[in-house]
Amino acid sequence: MNATLVRNIEFLLAKENLNAYQLQEKSNIPQSTTFRIINGDTSSPSSRTIKKYADFFDIPAEDLMFKDLSQTGTKGFSNISVLPKRKVRYAPVLN
């Protein structure tokens, strides 16, 4: 798994004050996909999925995959700290 991608998704979710469910509601990216990526349960997300994240957060897909966004000033990002990674054990699905 691309550790930079995981850190960037976590960073962007924190920056936008979103959780996986809210992201799903706004972007049509299934919350299960976000959880699998963050938890490292998927080894390589599809390029279509990467593009959906990049489009939603309005950043280039290459930056999402390879740049540490928490260390850049791109698009007005602040250097907020992201909580340490922890494994999600349970995620309710709401309809």
Coordinates of C-alpha atoms in Angstrom, one line a residue:
M1 CA 0.0 0.0 0.0
N2 CA 1.1 3.5 -0.7
A3 CA 1.7 5.0 2.7
T4 CA 1.7 8.5 1.2
L5 CA -1.7 8.0 -0.2
V6 CA -3.0 6.8 3.2
R7 CA -1.5 9.8 5.0
N8 CA -2.9 12.2 2.4
I9 CA -6.4 10.8 2.6
E10 CA -6.3 11.0 6.4
F11 CA -4.9 14.5 6.2
L12 CA -7.5 15.7 3.7
L13 CA -10.3 14.2 5.7
A14 CA -9.1 16.0 8.8
K15 CA -8.5 19.2 7.0
E16 CA -12.0 19.2 5.6
N17 CA -13.4 18.0 8.9
L18 CA -15.0 14.9 7.2
N19 CA -15.3 11.3 8.1
A20 CA -15.7 8.4 5.6
Y21 CA -19.5 8.5 5.7
Q22 CA -19.6 12.3 5.0
L23 CA -17.1 11.8 2.2
Q24 CA -19.4 9.1 0.7
E25 CA -22.4 11.5 0.9
K26 CA -20.5 14.3 -0.9
S27 CA -18.3 12.4 -3.4
N28 CA -20.0 9.1 -4.1
I29 CA -16.8 7.3 -2.9
P30 CA -18.0 4.3 -0.8
Q31 CA -17.1 4.6 2.9
S32 CA -15.9 1.0 2.7
T33 CA -13.4 2.0 0.1
T34 CA -12.0 4.8 2.3
F35 CA -11.8 2.4 5.3
R36 CA -10.0 -0.3 3.3
I37 CA -7.4 2.2 2.0
I38 CA -6.8 3.8 5.4
N39 CA -6.5 0.4 7.1
G40 CA -4.2 -0.9 4.4
D41 CA -6.7 -3.7 3.5
T42 CA -6.4 -2.9 -0.2
S43 CA -3.0 -3.2 -1.8
S44 CA -3.6 -0.9 -4.8
P45 CA -6.7 1.2 -5.2
S46 CA -7.9 1.6 -8.8
S47 CA -6.8 4.7 -10.8
R48 CA -10.5 5.5 -11.0
T49 CA -10.8 5.6 -7.2
I50 CA -7.7 7.7 -7.0
K51 CA -9.1 10.1 -9.5
K52 CA -12.4 10.4 -7.5
Y53 CA -10.4 11.4 -4.4
A54 CA -8.2 13.8 -6.4
D55 CA -11.2 15.4 -8.1
F56 CA -13.2 15.7 -4.8
F57 CA -10.3 17.4 -3.0
D58 CA -9.3 19.4 -6.1
I59 CA -5.7 18.2 -6.3
P60 CA -3.7 16.4 -8.9
A61 CA -3.9 12.6 -8.6
E62 CA 0.0 12.5 -8.7
D63 CA 0.1 14.8 -5.6
L64 CA -2.4 12.6 -3.8
M65 CA -0.3 9.5 -4.5
F66 CA 3.3 10.9 -4.1
K67 CA 3.5 14.2 -2.2
D68 CA 3.2 14.7 1.5
L69 CA 0.4 17.2 1.4
S70 CA 0.7 17.9 5.1
Q71 CA 4.1 19.5 4.4
T72 CA 3.0 21.7 1.5
G73 CA 1.3 25.0 1.3
T74 CA -0.7 23.8 -1.7
K75 CA -4.3 25.1 -2.1
G76 CA -4.0 26.8 1.3
F77 CA -3.5 23.7 3.3
S78 CA -2.5 24.4 6.9
N79 CA -0.1 22.2 8.7
I80 CA -2.7 20.6 10.9
S81 CA -1.7 17.5 12.7
V82 CA -3.5 14.3 11.9
L83 CA -4.2 11.8 14.7
P84 CA -2.0 8.7 14.7
K85 CA -3.2 5.9 12.5
R86 CA -5.5 3.4 14.2
K87 CA -7.3 0.4 12.8
V88 CA -11.1 0.9 12.4
R89 CA -12.8 -2.1 13.9
Y90 CA -16.4 -1.3 13.4
A91 CA -18.1 1.1 11.0
P92 CA -21.9 1.3 11.0
V93 CA -23.6 1.6 7.6
L94 CA -26.4 4.1 7.7
N95 CA -29.1 4.3 5.1

